[in-house]
């Protein structure tokens, strides 16, 4: 018999970046349903406050903090605010990310820096700041959000693909270094998920061509459909909980099997 209590997050505090919509919002609510108090952060405070309100409706404590994870001077103040509110951070989800379309020949240094600062540099240094808190409190779970683009590579988003490939390795490096403090670090590499980034693929198409384009895109997935944010956040609960207590340094691909 499966001990479902191992999936409980009762008594834990989570910080979710990119928490105002999509996978981040779904994760915040999934954690709350599992029993965690949740802090959400992004650059969109009104949307964060809406998500925090939904967390509170589930009977959990919530905190909304506006922060640009790509700006290093904002990271420690973010961590300090969460610790001041909840006293600890048990779970960190590095979900904030961005993607800009470009060919390798046209890619500019400005675009490279914008993607790398948020997707990789901010992820690492926020993890470092949170790991220091976790170390003092007996451990925790850090979950990075990568992408299948970091495994297969996408010519239309070279800097995004490279940043996500680096996140996969960063996950292993941090896991090896911080396991001595009982800090587990794992990663999820989603495929096509129904988020604003997915919808952006079709922004420039005439309205009468969008559905046909989505149908064509879905042909590249063995399951024949785009994934939903809940199908990622459910895996987040697993990685955040004791159900994955002997798992660290791993990247889980959740993509409906892209072919």
Coordinates of C-alpha atoms in Angstrom, one line a residue:
X1 CA 0.0 0.0 0.0
X2 CA 1.3 3.5 -0.9
X3 CA 1.8 5.8 2.0
X4 CA 0.2 8.9 0.6
X5 CA 1.2 10.9 3.7
X6 CA 4.7 11.0 2.2
X7 CA 3.4 13.6 -0.3
X8 CA 2.3 16.0 2.4
X9 CA 4.0 19.4 2.7
X10 CA 2.3 20.2 6.0
X11 CA 4.4 22.6 8.1
X12 CA 6.7 23.6 5.3
X13 CA 7.3 26.9 3.6
X14 CA 7.8 27.3 -0.2
X15 CA 9.2 30.1 -2.3
X16 CA 8.1 30.0 -6.0
X17 CA 9.6 32.3 -8.6
X18 CA 7.6 33.2 -11.7
X19 CA 4.6 32.6 -9.4
X20 CA 2.1 35.0 -11.0
X21 CA 0.8 32.6 -13.8
X22 CA 1.3 29.3 -15.6
X23 CA 3.4 26.7 -14.0
X24 CA 4.4 29.0 -11.1
X25 CA 0.8 29.7 -10.2
X26 CA -0.2 26.1 -10.5
X27 CA 2.7 25.0 -8.3
X28 CA 1.9 27.6 -5.6
X29 CA -1.7 26.3 -5.4
X30 CA -0.6 22.6 -5.5
X31 CA 1.8 23.2 -2.6
X32 CA -1.0 24.9 -0.7
X33 CA -3.3 22.0 -1.2
X34 CA -0.5 19.7 0.0
X35 CA -0.2 21.8 3.2
X36 CA 2.5 24.3 2.6
X37 CA 2.6 28.1 3.2
X38 CA 3.7 29.8 0.0
X39 CA 5.6 32.9 -1.0
X40 CA 5.3 33.8 -4.7
X41 CA 7.5 36.3 -6.6
X42 CA 7.7 37.8 -10.0
X43 CA 7.7 41.3 -11.5
X44 CA 3.8 41.5 -11.5
X45 CA 2.7 42.3 -8.0
X46 CA -1.1 42.6 -8.8
X47 CA -1.0 39.1 -10.3
X48 CA 1.1 37.8 -7.4
X49 CA -1.5 39.2 -4.9
X50 CA -4.2 37.4 -6.8
X51 CA -2.3 34.1 -6.5
X52 CA -1.5 34.7 -2.8
X53 CA -5.3 35.3 -2.3
X54 CA -6.0 31.9 -3.9
X55 CA -3.4 30.3 -1.6
X56 CA -5.1 31.8 1.4
X57 CA -8.5 30.5 0.3
X58 CA -7.0 27.1 0.6
X59 CA -6.3 27.8 4.3
X60 CA -2.6 28.4 4.0
X61 CA -0.5 31.5 4.7
X62 CA 0.8 33.4 1.6
X63 CA 3.2 36.2 0.8
X64 CA 3.5 38.1 -2.5
X65 CA 6.9 39.8 -3.2
X66 CA 7.7 41.6 -6.4
X67 CA 11.3 40.8 -7.5
X68 CA 13.2 40.6 -10.7
X69 CA 15.2 37.4 -10.3
X70 CA 17.6 38.5 -13.1
X71 CA 18.8 41.4 -10.9
X72 CA 21.3 40.1 -8.3
X73 CA 20.7 43.0 -5.9
X74 CA 17.1 42.0 -5.5
X75 CA 17.7 38.4 -4.5
X76 CA 18.9 38.7 -0.9
X77 CA 16.1 41.1 0.0
X78 CA 13.6 38.6 -1.4
X79 CA 15.0 35.8 0.8
X80 CA 15.1 38.1 3.8
X81 CA 11.4 39.1 3.4
X82 CA 10.3 35.4 3.1
X83 CA 12.4 34.4 6.2
X84 CA 11.1 37.4 8.1
X85 CA 7.5 36.4 7.3
X86 CA 7.8 32.6 7.8
X87 CA 11.0 32.0 9.7
X88 CA 12.4 29.6 7.1
X89 CA 12.3 28.3 3.5
X90 CA 12.0 24.6 3.1
X91 CA 11.3 24.5 -0.6
X92 CA 12.5 26.7 -3.5
X93 CA 11.1 26.4 -7.0
X94 CA 13.2 28.3 -9.6
X95 CA 10.5 28.7 -12.2
X96 CA 11.1 32.3 -13.4
X97 CA 12.4 32.3 -17.0
X98 CA 12.3 34.0 -20.3
X99 CA 12.8 33.2 -24.0
X100 CA 13.5 35.5 -26.9
X101 CA 13.5 34.2 -30.5
X102 CA 16.6 34.7 -32.6
X103 CA 18.9 32.7 -35.0
X104 CA 22.4 32.1 -33.9
X105 CA 23.7 34.6 -36.5
X106 CA 21.3 37.3 -35.4
X107 CA 21.6 36.8 -31.6
X108 CA 22.8 40.0 -29.8
X109 CA 24.8 40.3 -26.6
X110 CA 21.9 42.2 -25.0
X111 CA 19.4 39.4 -25.7
X112 CA 22.0 36.8 -24.5
X113 CA 22.5 38.6 -21.2
X114 CA 18.7 39.1 -20.6
X115 CA 18.1 35.4 -20.9
X116 CA 21.2 34.2 -19.1
X117 CA 20.8 36.6 -16.2
X118 CA 17.2 35.4 -15.5
X119 CA 17.3 31.7 -16.5
X120 CA 20.8 30.8 -15.1
X121 CA 22.6 33.5 -13.1
X122 CA 19.6 34.5 -11.1
X123 CA 18.6 30.9 -10.6
X124 CA 22.0 30.0 -9.2
X125 CA 22.5 32.9 -6.9
X126 CA 18.9 32.7 -5.5
X127 CA 19.5 29.0 -4.9
X128 CA 22.8 29.9 -3.1
X129 CA 21.0 32.4 -0.8
X130 CA 18.2 30.0 0.0
X131 CA 20.6 27.1 0.5
X132 CA 22.3 29.1 3.3
X133 CA 18.9 29.4 5.0
X134 CA 18.2 25.7 4.4
X135 CA 21.6 24.7 5.8
X136 CA 20.9 26.5 9.1
X137 CA 17.4 24.8 9.3
X138 CA 18.4 21.2 8.6
X139 CA 17.9 20.9 4.8
X140 CA 15.3 21.4 2.1
X141 CA 14.3 20.8 -1.5
X142 CA 15.3 23.0 -4.5
X143 CA 13.5 22.4 -7.8
X144 CA 14.7 24.0 -11.0
X145 CA 12.6 24.3 -14.1
X146 CA 14.6 23.6 -17.3
X147 CA 13.1 22.6 -20.7
X148 CA 13.4 19.9 -23.3
X149 CA 15.1 22.6 -25.3
X150 CA 18.0 22.2 -22.9
X151 CA 18.3 18.6 -24.0
X152 CA 17.5 18.7 -27.7
X153 CA 18.4 22.3 -28.5
X154 CA 16.2 24.7 -30.5
X155 CA 17.8 26.7 -33.3
X156 CA 15.1 29.4 -32.9
X157 CA 16.1 30.0 -29.3
X158 CA 19.8 29.3 -29.0
X159 CA 20.4 31.3 -25.8
X160 CA 17.3 29.8 -24.1
X161 CA 18.4 26.3 -25.0
X162 CA 21.9 26.9 -23.8
X163 CA 20.7 28.4 -20.6
X164 CA 18.4 25.5 -19.9
X165 CA 21.2 23.0 -20.7
X166 CA 23.3 24.8 -18.1
X167 CA 20.4 24.6 -15.6
X168 CA 20.5 20.8 -16.0
X169 CA 24.2 20.7 -15.1
X170 CA 23.8 23.3 -12.3
X171 CA 21.2 21.0 -10.8
X172 CA 23.8 18.2 -10.5
X173 CA 26.5 20.4 -9.2
X174 CA 24.4 22.0 -6.5
X175 CA 23.0 18.6 -5.6
X176 CA 26.5 17.1 -5.1
X177 CA 27.7 20.1 -3.1
X178 CA 24.7 20.6 -0.9
X179 CA 23.6 17.0 -0.2
X180 CA 25.9 17.1 2.9
X181 CA 23.4 19.6 4.3
X182 CA 20.4 17.5 3.5
X183 CA 19.5 19.8 0.7
X184 CA 18.1 18.0 -2.4
X185 CA 18.2 19.6 -5.8
X186 CA 16.2 18.3 -8.7
X187 CA 15.0 19.6 -12.0
X188 CA 11.9 19.3 -14.3
X189 CA 12.3 19.7 -18.0
X190 CA 8.8 20.4 -19.4
X191 CA 7.9 20.0 -23.1
X192 CA 5.0 22.0 -24.6
X193 CA 2.9 23.2 -21.7
X194 CA -0.2 25.5 -22.1
X195 CA 1.4 28.7 -20.8
X196 CA 2.1 32.2 -22.1
X197 CA 5.4 31.0 -23.7
X198 CA 3.5 28.3 -25.6
X199 CA 0.8 30.8 -26.8
X200 CA 3.6 33.2 -27.9
X201 CA 4.5 30.6 -30.6
X202 CA 1.4 31.5 -32.4
X203 CA 1.1 35.3 -31.7
X204 CA 2.1 36.3 -35.2
X205 CA -0.3 34.0 -37.1
X206 CA -3.7 35.1 -38.5
X207 CA -6.4 34.1 -36.0
X208 CA -7.9 31.6 -38.5
X209 CA -4.6 29.7 -38.7
X210 CA -3.9 29.3 -35.0
X211 CA -5.8 26.1 -34.3
X212 CA -4.3 24.4 -37.4
X213 CA -0.8 25.4 -36.2
X214 CA -1.4 24.1 -32.8
X215 CA -2.7 20.8 -34.2
X216 CA 0.4 20.6 -36.3
X217 CA 2.6 21.3 -33.3
X218 CA 0.9 18.6 -31.3
X219 CA 1.9 16.0 -34.0
X220 CA 5.4 16.3 -32.5
X221 CA 4.2 14.8 -29.2
X222 CA 3.5 11.1 -28.9
X223 CA 0.5 11.8 -26.6
X224 CA -0.8 14.2 -29.3
X225 CA -1.6 17.1 -27.1
X226 CA -0.1 20.1 -25.2
X227 CA 0.5 19.5 -21.5
X228 CA -1.3 21.5 -18.7
X229 CA 0.4 23.4 -15.9
X230 CA -1.1 20.9 -13.4
X231 CA 0.8 18.1 -15.0
X232 CA 4.0 19.9 -14.0
X233 CA 2.9 21.1 -10.6
X234 CA 1.9 17.5 -9.5
X235 CA 5.5 16.5 -10.2
X236 CA 6.7 19.5 -8.2
X237 CA 4.8 18.2 -5.1
X238 CA 6.5 14.8 -5.6
X239 CA 10.0 16.4 -5.7
X240 CA 9.3 18.8 -2.8
X241 CA 8.0 16.0 -0.5
X242 CA 9.4 13.0 1.3
X243 CA 8.1 10.8 -1.5
X244 CA 11.3 11.7 -3.3
X245 CA 13.6 11.6 -0.3
X246 CA 16.4 9.5 -1.9
X247 CA 16.3 11.5 -5.2
X248 CA 18.7 14.4 -6.0
X249 CA 20.6 15.8 -8.9
X250 CA 18.0 14.5 -11.4
X251 CA 16.3 16.1 -14.4
X252 CA 12.8 14.7 -15.0
X253 CA 11.5 15.1 -18.5
X254 CA 7.7 15.8 -18.6
X255 CA 6.9 16.3 -22.2
X256 CA 4.3 13.7 -23.3
X257 CA 7.2 12.1 -25.2
X258 CA 8.3 14.6 -27.9
X259 CA 9.1 12.7 -31.2

